[in-house]
Coordinates of C-alpha atoms and ligand atoms in Angstrom, one line a residue:
M54 CA 4.3 141.0 -100.0
I55 CA 1.2 142.5 -98.3
L56 CA -0.4 140.8 -95.3
K57 CA -3.7 142.0 -94.0
K58 CA -5.1 139.4 -91.7
W59 CA -3.8 140.4 -88.3
D60 CA -5.5 140.0 -84.9
I61 CA -4.6 142.9 -82.6
P62 CA -5.3 141.8 -79.0
L63 CA -5.5 145.1 -77.1
N64 CA -6.7 145.7 -73.5
A65 CA -7.3 148.9 -71.5
D66 CA -3.8 148.7 -69.9
D67 CA -2.2 148.6 -73.4
I68 CA -4.1 151.8 -74.2
L69 CA -2.9 153.5 -71.0
R70 CA 0.7 152.5 -71.8
G71 CA 0.1 153.9 -75.3
Q72 CA -0.8 157.2 -73.7
G73 CA 2.5 157.1 -71.8
V74 CA 1.0 156.4 -68.3
E75 CA 1.6 153.6 -65.9
P76 CA -1.6 151.4 -65.6
T77 CA -1.0 150.3 -62.0
I78 CA -0.9 154.0 -60.9
I79 CA -4.0 154.9 -63.0
H80 CA -6.0 152.0 -61.5
T81 CA -5.6 153.3 -58.0
R82 CA -5.3 157.1 -58.5
R83 CA -7.0 158.1 -61.8
P84 CA -9.9 155.7 -62.4
A85 CA -11.5 158.2 -64.8
L86 CA -8.6 157.7 -67.2
L87 CA -9.2 153.9 -67.0
E88 CA -12.8 154.4 -68.0
Y89 CA -11.7 156.5 -71.0
A90 CA -9.3 153.7 -72.0
E91 CA -12.1 151.1 -71.7
W92 CA -14.4 153.2 -73.9
A93 CA -11.6 153.7 -76.4
L94 CA -10.9 150.0 -76.5
G95 CA -14.5 149.3 -77.6
E96 CA -14.5 152.1 -80.1
S97 CA -11.0 151.5 -81.6
L98 CA -10.9 147.8 -82.4
P99 CA -13.4 148.0 -85.3
L100 CA -11.5 151.0 -86.7
L101 CA -8.2 149.2 -87.0
E102 CA -7.1 148.4 -90.6
P103 CA -3.8 146.5 -90.0
V104 CA -1.5 146.1 -93.0
V105 CA 2.0 144.8 -93.1
L106 CA 4.1 145.4 -96.2
A107 CA 7.4 143.4 -96.4
E108 CA 10.0 143.7 -99.1
F109 CA 12.8 141.1 -99.1
K110 CA 16.4 141.8 -100.4
D111 CA 19.5 139.7 -100.4
V112 CA 22.6 141.3 -98.9
M113 CA 25.3 141.2 -101.6
E114 CA 28.1 142.8 -99.7
I115 CA 29.0 145.2 -96.9
R116 CA 31.4 148.1 -97.7
H117 CA 32.4 150.4 -94.9
E118 CA 29.0 151.5 -93.4
R119 CA 26.9 150.5 -96.5
L120 CA 24.9 147.3 -97.1
V121 CA 24.7 146.7 -100.8
L122 CA 21.4 144.9 -101.6
S123 CA 20.1 142.9 -104.5
N124 CA 18.6 145.0 -107.3
G125 CA 21.2 147.7 -106.6
G126 CA 19.6 149.2 -103.4
Y127 CA 21.5 150.1 -100.3
L128 CA 21.2 150.9 -96.7
T129 CA 23.8 152.9 -94.6
G130 CA 24.3 153.4 -90.9
K131 CA 26.5 152.2 -88.1
L132 CA 23.6 150.5 -86.4
L133 CA 22.7 148.5 -89.5
V134 CA 26.2 147.3 -90.2
Q135 CA 26.6 146.3 -86.5
H136 CA 23.5 144.1 -86.5
L137 CA 23.4 142.9 -90.2
M138 CA 27.0 142.2 -90.8
K139 CA 26.2 138.4 -91.2
A140 CA 22.7 138.7 -92.7
K141 CA 22.0 136.9 -95.9
R142 CA 18.7 138.5 -96.4
I143 CA 16.8 141.4 -95.0
A144 CA 13.1 142.3 -94.8
I145 CA 12.1 145.9 -95.0
I146 CA 8.8 146.1 -93.1
L147 CA 6.1 148.8 -93.0
C148 CA 3.3 148.3 -90.5
T149 CA 0.2 150.6 -90.4
I150 CA -3.2 150.5 -88.8
G151 CA -4.7 152.8 -91.4
S152 CA -6.3 156.2 -91.0
Q153 CA -9.8 155.6 -89.6
L154 CA -8.7 155.7 -85.9
E155 CA -6.6 158.9 -86.2
T156 CA -9.4 160.7 -88.3
I157 CA -11.8 160.1 -85.4
S158 CA -9.4 161.1 -82.7
N159 CA -8.4 164.3 -84.6
Q160 CA -12.1 165.2 -84.8
L161 CA -12.6 164.6 -81.1
F162 CA -9.7 166.8 -79.9
Q163 CA -11.9 169.9 -79.9
T164 CA -14.9 168.5 -78.1
D165 CA -13.6 165.6 -75.9
P166 CA -9.8 165.8 -75.6
M167 CA -9.6 163.1 -72.9
Y168 CA -11.3 160.6 -75.2
A169 CA -9.3 161.7 -78.2
L170 CA -6.1 161.0 -76.2
A171 CA -7.3 157.6 -75.2
L172 CA -8.0 156.8 -78.9
E173 CA -4.5 158.1 -79.7
G174 CA -3.1 155.7 -77.0
A175 CA -5.1 152.9 -78.6
G176 CA -3.6 153.6 -82.0
T177 CA 0.0 153.7 -80.6
A178 CA -0.5 150.4 -78.8
A179 CA -2.1 148.9 -81.9
V180 CA 0.7 149.7 -84.3
E181 CA 3.3 148.6 -81.8
T182 CA 1.4 145.3 -81.3
L183 CA 1.2 144.9 -85.0
A184 CA 4.9 145.5 -85.4
N185 CA 5.7 142.9 -82.7
Q186 CA 3.4 140.4 -84.4
A187 CA 5.0 141.0 -87.8
C188 CA 8.5 140.4 -86.2
R189 CA 7.3 137.1 -84.7
Y190 CA 5.8 136.0 -88.0
Y191 CA 9.1 136.6 -89.9
E192 CA 11.1 135.1 -87.1
D193 CA 9.1 131.9 -87.4
W194 CA 9.6 131.9 -91.2
A195 CA 13.4 132.3 -90.7
A196 CA 13.5 129.6 -88.0
S197 CA 11.8 127.2 -90.5
K198 CA 14.9 127.7 -92.7
G199 CA 17.3 127.3 -89.8
W200 CA 18.1 131.0 -89.8
K201 CA 18.3 133.4 -86.9
T202 CA 16.7 136.9 -86.9
S203 CA 18.2 140.2 -85.9
I204 CA 16.5 142.5 -83.5
P205 CA 14.1 144.9 -85.3
L206 CA 16.0 148.0 -86.4
S207 CA 13.9 151.2 -86.9
P208 CA 14.9 154.7 -88.0
G209 CA 15.4 156.9 -85.0
M210 CA 17.3 154.2 -83.0
V211 CA 20.8 155.1 -81.8
G212 CA 23.1 154.9 -84.8
W213 CA 20.4 155.3 -87.5
P214 CA 18.9 158.8 -87.6
V215 CA 15.3 159.1 -88.7
E216 CA 16.2 161.3 -91.7
T217 CA 18.7 158.7 -93.0
G218 CA 16.7 155.6 -92.2
Q219 CA 13.3 156.7 -93.3
A220 CA 14.5 158.1 -96.6
Q221 CA 16.4 154.9 -97.4
I222 CA 13.4 152.7 -96.5
F223 CA 11.0 154.7 -98.6
N224 CA 13.5 154.3 -101.5
L225 CA 13.4 150.6 -101.2
I226 CA 9.7 149.9 -100.9
D227 CA 6.5 151.0 -102.6
A228 CA 4.7 152.3 -99.5
S229 CA 1.6 153.3 -101.5
Q230 CA 0.8 149.5 -101.6
A231 CA 0.0 149.8 -97.9
G232 CA -1.7 153.3 -98.3
V233 CA 1.2 155.1 -96.6
S234 CA 3.1 158.2 -97.7
M235 CA 5.9 160.3 -96.2
N236 CA 6.4 164.1 -96.3
N237 CA 9.5 166.2 -96.5
N238 CA 9.9 166.0 -92.7
Y239 CA 10.0 162.2 -92.8
M240 CA 6.5 162.0 -91.1
M241 CA 4.3 159.2 -92.4
T242 CA 0.6 159.4 -93.3
P243 CA -1.3 157.7 -91.7
R244 CA 0.7 158.7 -88.6
M245 CA 0.1 155.4 -86.9
S246 CA 2.6 153.6 -89.1
L247 CA 6.0 152.2 -88.3
T248 CA 9.0 151.0 -90.3
Q249 CA 11.7 148.4 -89.4
I250 CA 14.3 146.2 -90.8
L251 CA 14.9 142.5 -89.9
G252 CA 18.0 140.6 -90.9
F253 CA 18.2 136.8 -91.4
G254 CA 21.0 134.3 -91.7
E255 CA 22.5 131.2 -90.2
E256 CA 25.4 133.0 -88.6
M257 CA 23.6 136.1 -87.3
D258 CA 25.3 137.6 -84.2
I259 CA 22.3 138.7 -82.1
Q260 CA 23.3 141.7 -80.0
G261 CA 21.2 143.0 -77.1
R262 CA 17.5 144.1 -77.2
T263 CA 15.8 146.8 -79.2
C264 CA 15.5 148.9 -76.0
D265 CA 19.3 149.0 -75.7
Y266 CA 19.5 151.0 -78.9
C267 CA 16.5 153.3 -78.3
N268 CA 16.9 157.0 -77.6
L269 CA 14.3 156.7 -74.7
K270 CA 16.0 153.9 -72.8
E271 CA 17.1 156.1 -69.9
T272 CA 13.6 157.2 -69.1
C273 CA 11.2 154.6 -70.7
R274 CA 9.2 152.6 -68.1
Y275 CA 8.0 150.0 -70.5
Q276 CA 11.2 148.1 -71.3
D277 CA 10.1 145.0 -69.5
H278 CA 6.6 145.1 -71.1
Y279 CA 7.5 144.5 -74.7
A280 CA 8.5 140.9 -75.3
I281 CA 10.4 141.4 -78.6
P282 CA 14.1 141.1 -77.8
Ligands
LIG16 S1 13.1 151.9 -74.5 FE1 12.2 150.0 -75.4 S2 10.0 149.9 -74.8 FE2 10.8 152.0 -74.4 S3 10.3 153.2 -76.3 FE3 12.4 152.4 -76.5 S4 12.1 150.4 -77.6 FE4 10.1 151.0 -76.8

């Protein structure tokens, strides 16, 4: 399933967070960075090409650390088994904002690196916002069936290494439908793309928040900002 009609409501503070800086500090101490973020906001919104690809699979059984899926696919990993033990179905989700924004920011790095960084921040914020919106969309779908939804599980979280998770996800979906490819180092093109798994079922045991399983949780300042559990 491909969905393309997404509204990405960004503001300048989202772009600053996407650059890894704290907006309240920038407002008082580095107003020039805020100006770049505001310029980037106007430039970046028309360049976004949001696409969400979702592939649904039934969970047939769980053996040791392996989820056996309908059509013979599988996923492995301690994190997945912990969160998807009671899932009836999963969605394998790929979100991308396309390549236009990163093409322009790549071109600008030589001549205007501050502006290029602001555009990068806009792209990061946009793909995270898109992923959150996709989660909410599928949570609402699950709730309409009386099902609960797991936290979003992405390659790179504690208990699911990037090289394991990304390879498994790309085996289960046709990412080319969303215009995305992956190289031998598990990097996606366009770069501003993100993958995640959601599990659904009546008896789901929801454990913690995504941040609890993130490798950055000891240092990340944005844990209260993102509303997804
Ligand atoms: S700790 Fe939470 S907000 Fe920070 S990067 Fe990880 S998932 Fe995102």
